[in-house]
Amino acid sequence: MLLRWLRRLPIPNDRIGHLVLSAFLLATANTFGSSLAAARFLSTQGGEGIAIYYMVFALVSIPAWVVYARMIDRGSRVVLLQRFMVAVIVMTALLILASGFGGTAADYALYAGISVLESLLYSVFQVVLIDYLTAREMTRYSTRVAVALSAGGMVGGSLAGLLAGFVSPFWLLFGMPLILCLCLAHLAWLSLRWKPAGEREEQGESGILENLRSIGSMMRGFLIAILLSTALFLNIVTQCIAEYMVFNIYSDSFPDEQSLAKFFGLMSGALNFVGMAIGLWLTSPLMQRLGIARMNLVFPAACGVSFIAMLASPALPVAMFAHVVYDGLSKNIDAPVTAINYNAVPGRFASRLRAFNDSLIYPMALAVSGLLVWVVAQFAGLFGVGVLGVVLSLCFLACGWSIGWRYVSGLVGILRDGAVDLDRDEFLIREASAVAASNSADLVVMLSGQDRTATELALRIVAHTSIGPFLEPITEKLTISGDETVIALARGGDRHAADLLTLWPNAEPVLRVRIAQYLVAVGRSLPEDRDQAPVMIALDLAARLGKSPEAAQALVTMAQSQLEVATALLPIAAARCDDAFTPMLVSIIRNHASLEEVIVKTIAALPYSKPGSTCLPRDLLEEAVRSNDTGRRVIGYQLAVRGGWPAKRIAVGLTDRDESVRRVAIAALVARKDSVAAVLPMLRDENPSVRLAVIEVLGHVGATEALFSYLQKDAFPRIDRYRQWRQAVPDSNLAWAAIARIAMAEANQAAIDEVLVTLAALGHKQTVSYIRRFLSARDERMRARAAEAITAVDQRRLVTPLIPLLDGDTAKRGKTLPIKTVLDAMSTSSLPWLRRAAVAARSLESDMPNAEHGLLDRLLFLRNVPIFESCSLDDLYAVQQVMKRADYLSDEVIVKQGAHGEELFVLLEGEVKVRQRGPSGFTDFATLKPGSMFGEMALFGEGERSADIVAVGYASCLVLERSHFEDLARQRPGILLQICRVLGGRLRAANQKLHDLQTAKSAKSGLLESSSTAQSRGLQ
């Protein structure tokens, strides 16, 4: 029957499955030995000896912790567990032999020794789990590990109970080291077969003081670490008090060792059976329904209930119920939840915290428990001990609530540590001074260089600190590229006014204009000794813009008639972000067409006014929102908001193909009270980007019920439907099947995006921003932490349907639908690519030619090209539309070394060779196969080709021209991002190869030098 239960468990025959098996074997050995040792102890020392046992346990644990803390970060944890298990086997056998001589000391030594070794074995095993499982796997499989521990405990306890009636408990105890030998053999095989899931830096051997210092610094930085240690302390004290009460009742009910050993063994088996049932049918559903935050409250609350029950009726059935609570729930609810809580601690600290908690806090809690129980029992008896348990259960409950509250923020903190966001104002304000102080020389070089990106970054940093040390390059930048420099400095506030005014007396006219622009932008008055040139007069009027209507009218008149005045006012408008400049900027558009692009960018950055506050020409708005230029459409919608357009008309901007236009429309609709009715019908749009924009609007305007209704009635059923279809779609290389799988994966990702946007709109914006960064990270552990952070958010009805997708479970288990039924459903799907895949599949059934096959084959071919492998089907379709085919004969030169090119090539058919011309002729470097790309650097600059590409026989290529690529990059930024990732990967590979060559060269040089030295010594 047990084997049938184990076969029913969804345990894969892989790394996870064998970790579960290790947990089963370990629990079998530990429960077998501990139940026999406990029965022997209670039969000789009675329940009253438990309090002293706790203190003995604590004293024995301290030296064990010293060794454990010194060894936990030395090398592989799984190897450490094997070595420790060898020591446990030997020490257990010695303790059993010593107990045969009898005596109180031997009884305490046997029970305390086996208990200490058992707790340390579990602790090291939990650390091994942290190494082998990612955060998401820990959440997904922790229940299975807990079930395996319960199953092992059930087998071990049942064996002990059944055999106790036939064999002396003394000889039975030798079964524990025998089972541990089996567990040791399995762990050795596991360590050879699989490596840990993530890299871990070895810390080497460290002493007690170093460990305490590292724990102290960690706890100062991570509040959840303190809470986890406190929770463990309260957990152990609470369990010890419960165990004291339960064991006293047991010892009174079963006075002789044989009957007590039999009861203990069978009770352990029953407890673990109940625990396994809890793990199988209660823990996982509770985790999905309540989330980790609320799961931290379940075990403390159950402990409080058990204490109240024992206070009301200290009978054997009540004691058995309390035993189920503190043992069964502890292993199958509290242990998995605690293991998951460690996800909120950085991986480099988790093992040390685990070691600190299990090997120092644990024995300290035992010592305190023993002392408390002994003192309270002396003065208040068993009833007083029960009251103490109720009080501590309430404290434990409060601590669990605090851990749940800090869990998500801890995960987000770990993600935040892996990201630096220079767009966040708080980062610039907080870090700019420190960065400028420690990197002043580098910043001067960046400010003086020609790299525009580096210069902009340096300006943003310097603008938020004192420009005194950087006055020379700043002066040069003000003279050469004044507008950008004025805007950057003005956004740092008026802190630079004093430094810039020191330049005023001796400044050239151009520099004086720039200084005056900065002063006006930060709200300062101009110096009295300014000249009366038109630009200076206009800047003086701009300084009084909000104070004098006459100044505003005069400024508009000057800007309309004089181009240099209009040009000088633009950086001020951009820096001040004041909508009082809007009428002036609109008038400049009408009178100075050459400034239109700059004004578009300037107005796009201005804040929003109330609708109708500025009267703007209708023809300008209509022309702008229909323009083919993205910038024009952005300004069109911003001006439309100021002109008081109705929400339904502005909502059309949500369907724009460009995200920047959609963001303007979102911001405008969020400020409107009538936006819900305007955007709600758009939730059924086929375009995921439109739906995301609508969800963001609804979330910000507080239409949460409408959002929940959409997700529950449309988005979540769609996930379930696609999982059913995915199960039926064959895992073959047929084009239609591959496209269908990709389309469903994209739809699932769109569902995740919809929930993330909803969460952000409901107040979790910062959390979602960090989650998004790492859901697509290369680091598996960071991806797992991001997925875990989603599932831990306190919006269970939003998160629960996503759990299968986050776990990679894209196909729904159960009865598989007929493929005909699935194709019928796909043909009417809202996803265009599923409809196309269904049409292609139908044509295969009828053997009729279909143009869809060629299109789908081209898309799959492009998806196998590295730079396009992460692109969506819509992006691939856009790429294949602008790529043209070019055919080449044998030995024809496709790319010529030294020539200037503007195309990227993807080899479609045939082979080509890469060669370079040198002094001695041509050298062949590589032969490229279909799917390879070359010439990609031509998309980013005017550089020369670095090698010849020559056709080897007939060859065919797909060609992407730079002009088309630039259009694609503007309309679909994801394509540009993917190309940058691939190029970055190639650069890293090239750097690594260069490093390897240099290392090999140095090693060879060192070897030759050593050989030469040896020869010279031989000659001497």
Tab-separated table of C-alpha atoms in Angstrom, residues 486-658:
chain	number	residue	atom	x	y	z
A	486	VAL	CA	21.557	73.521	-19.342
A	487	ILE	CA	18.677	71.051	-19.019
A	488	ALA	CA	20.773	68.502	-17.082
A	489	LEU	CA	22.148	71.092	-14.662
A	490	ALA	CA	18.736	72.714	-14.120
A	491	ARG	CA	17.201	69.361	-13.214
A	492	GLY	CA	19.747	69.163	-10.406
A	493	GLY	CA	18.296	72.311	-8.834
A	494	ASP	CA	19.750	75.759	-8.201
A	495	ARG	CA	22.816	74.441	-6.340
A	496	HIS	CA	25.064	75.387	-9.276
A	497	ALA	CA	24.080	79.064	-9.476
A	498	ALA	CA	26.961	80.331	-7.327
A	499	ASP	CA	29.596	78.357	-9.276
A	500	LEU	CA	28.261	79.500	-12.643
A	501	LEU	CA	27.990	83.150	-11.575
A	502	THR	CA	31.743	83.128	-10.846
A	503	LEU	CA	32.178	82.662	-14.605
A	504	TRP	CA	29.803	85.516	-15.527
A	505	PRO	CA	32.195	88.544	-15.400
A	506	ASN	CA	34.708	87.099	-17.881
A	507	ALA	CA	32.352	84.915	-19.911
A	508	GLU	CA	31.969	85.162	-23.675
A	509	PRO	CA	28.482	86.131	-24.983
A	510	VAL	CA	27.640	82.502	-25.838
A	511	LEU	CA	28.520	81.297	-22.338
A	512	ARG	CA	26.605	84.206	-20.771
A	513	VAL	CA	23.488	83.130	-22.650
A	514	ARG	CA	23.868	79.593	-21.335
A	515	ILE	CA	24.350	80.766	-17.750
A	516	ALA	CA	21.306	83.032	-18.108
A	517	GLN	CA	19.256	80.108	-19.444
A	518	TYR	CA	20.219	78.039	-16.402
A	519	LEU	CA	19.359	80.863	-14.004
A	520	VAL	CA	15.925	81.370	-15.592
A	521	ALA	CA	15.293	77.595	-15.603
A	522	VAL	CA	15.913	77.353	-11.835
A	523	GLY	CA	13.896	80.481	-11.032
A	524	ARG	CA	16.768	82.892	-10.395
A	525	SER	CA	16.978	86.527	-11.604
A	526	LEU	CA	19.568	87.582	-14.153
A	527	PRO	CA	22.610	89.693	-13.139
A	528	GLU	CA	22.173	93.447	-13.499
A	529	ASP	CA	25.173	93.836	-15.814
A	530	ARG	CA	23.580	91.879	-18.664
A	531	ASP	CA	23.554	93.308	-22.175
A	532	GLN	CA	20.400	94.374	-24.045
A	533	ALA	CA	20.614	91.928	-26.923
A	534	PRO	CA	17.221	90.468	-27.986
A	535	VAL	CA	18.046	87.061	-26.488
A	536	MET	CA	18.907	88.555	-23.085
A	537	ILE	CA	15.751	90.675	-23.123
A	538	ALA	CA	13.706	87.561	-23.910
A	539	LEU	CA	15.393	85.608	-21.107
A	540	ASP	CA	14.619	88.409	-18.672
A	541	LEU	CA	10.976	88.255	-19.755
A	542	ALA	CA	11.026	84.483	-19.283
A	543	ALA	CA	12.269	84.967	-15.714
A	544	ARG	CA	9.065	86.991	-15.045
A	545	LEU	CA	6.797	84.638	-17.010
A	546	GLY	CA	4.531	83.535	-14.184
A	547	LYS	CA	4.351	86.979	-12.571
A	548	SER	CA	3.462	89.333	-15.405
A	549	PRO	CA	0.869	88.737	-18.192
A	550	GLU	CA	2.524	91.543	-20.169
A	551	ALA	CA	5.841	89.698	-20.009
A	552	ALA	CA	4.189	86.550	-21.328
A	553	GLN	CA	2.607	88.369	-24.279
A	554	ALA	CA	5.832	90.176	-25.121
A	555	LEU	CA	7.764	86.902	-24.956
A	556	VAL	CA	5.350	85.165	-27.347
A	557	THR	CA	5.622	88.078	-29.785
A	558	MET	CA	9.432	87.954	-29.729
A	559	ALA	CA	9.490	84.158	-30.100
A	560	GLN	CA	7.170	84.324	-33.117
A	561	SER	CA	9.274	86.899	-34.935
A	562	GLN	CA	12.853	85.968	-33.980
A	563	LEU	CA	14.267	82.466	-34.491
A	564	GLU	CA	17.218	82.985	-32.110
A	565	VAL	CA	14.838	83.989	-29.290
A	566	ALA	CA	12.645	80.943	-29.910
A	567	THR	CA	15.715	78.694	-29.903
A	568	ALA	CA	17.006	80.173	-26.635
A	569	LEU	CA	13.699	79.547	-24.853
A	570	LEU	CA	13.458	75.830	-25.667
A	571	PRO	CA	15.937	74.444	-23.055
A	572	ILE	CA	14.251	76.604	-20.375
A	573	ALA	CA	10.841	75.146	-21.215
A	574	ALA	CA	12.293	71.611	-21.210
A	575	ALA	CA	14.062	72.105	-17.870
A	576	ARG	CA	11.225	73.870	-16.010
A	577	CYS	CA	8.443	71.518	-17.181
A	578	ASP	CA	6.016	74.418	-16.805
A	579	ASP	CA	2.846	74.305	-18.921
A	580	ALA	CA	2.802	78.101	-18.938
A	581	PHE	CA	5.170	77.738	-21.903
A	582	THR	CA	2.626	75.756	-23.954
A	583	PRO	CA	1.003	78.683	-25.849
A	584	MET	CA	4.403	80.047	-26.704
A	585	LEU	CA	5.666	76.672	-27.938
A	586	VAL	CA	2.566	76.178	-30.093
A	587	SER	CA	3.048	79.589	-31.666
A	588	ILE	CA	6.698	78.724	-32.376
A	589	ILE	CA	5.593	75.571	-34.227
A	590	ARG	CA	3.473	77.710	-36.553
A	591	ASN	CA	6.181	80.306	-37.215
A	592	HIS	CA	9.433	78.284	-37.143
A	593	ALA	CA	9.047	74.920	-38.867
A	594	SER	CA	12.760	74.118	-38.403
A	595	LEU	CA	12.221	73.858	-34.623
A	596	GLU	CA	9.244	71.520	-34.828
A	597	GLU	CA	11.118	68.314	-33.844
A	598	VAL	CA	12.746	69.948	-30.802
A	599	ILE	CA	9.449	71.491	-29.698
A	600	VAL	CA	7.696	68.143	-30.023
A	601	LYS	CA	10.173	66.636	-27.538
A	602	THR	CA	9.881	69.652	-25.253
A	603	ILE	CA	6.096	69.645	-25.090
A	604	ALA	CA	6.097	65.848	-24.598
A	605	ALA	CA	7.958	66.389	-21.305
A	606	LEU	CA	5.646	69.089	-19.948
A	607	PRO	CA	3.162	68.235	-17.161
A	608	TYR	CA	-0.554	67.905	-17.832
A	609	SER	CA	-3.032	70.706	-17.294
A	610	LYS	CA	-6.726	70.309	-16.622
A	611	PRO	CA	-8.689	69.657	-19.807
A	612	GLY	CA	-9.753	72.861	-21.476
A	613	SER	CA	-7.231	75.039	-19.641
A	614	THR	CA	-5.461	75.839	-22.908
A	615	CYS	CA	-7.367	76.495	-26.169
A	616	LEU	CA	-5.500	74.871	-29.071
A	617	PRO	CA	-6.351	74.781	-32.784
A	618	ARG	CA	-8.370	71.736	-33.752
A	619	ASP	CA	-6.552	71.302	-37.039
A	620	LEU	CA	-3.199	71.031	-35.238
A	621	LEU	CA	-4.501	68.290	-32.973
A	622	GLU	CA	-6.073	66.218	-35.778
A	623	GLU	CA	-2.967	66.522	-37.903
A	624	ALA	CA	-0.695	65.494	-35.024
A	625	VAL	CA	-2.599	62.411	-33.817
A	626	ARG	CA	-2.814	61.064	-37.398
A	627	SER	CA	0.838	61.705	-38.210
A	628	ASN	CA	3.182	58.880	-39.231
A	629	ASP	CA	5.826	60.376	-36.936
A	630	THR	CA	5.725	58.999	-33.383
A	631	GLY	CA	6.845	62.254	-31.815
A	632	ARG	CA	4.087	64.161	-33.552
A	633	ARG	CA	1.471	61.712	-32.304
A	634	VAL	CA	2.805	62.010	-28.754
A	635	ILE	CA	2.468	65.772	-28.753
A	636	GLY	CA	-0.878	65.497	-30.507
A	637	TYR	CA	-2.398	63.473	-27.683
A	638	GLN	CA	-0.810	65.654	-25.032
A	639	LEU	CA	-2.251	68.741	-26.645
A	640	ALA	CA	-5.585	66.956	-27.093
A	641	VAL	CA	-5.736	66.466	-23.343
A	642	ARG	CA	-5.150	70.161	-22.803
A	643	GLY	CA	-7.802	70.907	-25.394
A	644	GLY	CA	-10.438	68.937	-23.471
A	645	TRP	CA	-11.001	66.052	-25.901
A	646	PRO	CA	-13.537	63.431	-24.727
A	647	ALA	CA	-12.188	60.261	-23.096
A	648	LYS	CA	-13.486	58.047	-25.905
A	649	ARG	CA	-11.432	59.977	-28.458
A	650	ILE	CA	-8.284	59.915	-26.322
A	651	ALA	CA	-8.747	56.161	-25.749
A	652	VAL	CA	-7.975	55.648	-29.443
A	653	GLY	CA	-4.363	56.392	-28.448
A	654	LEU	CA	-4.302	53.099	-26.515
A	655	THR	CA	-4.407	51.276	-29.865
A	656	ASP	CA	-1.341	53.094	-31.221
A	657	ARG	CA	1.503	50.838	-32.339
A	658	ASP	CA	4.072	52.868	-30.402
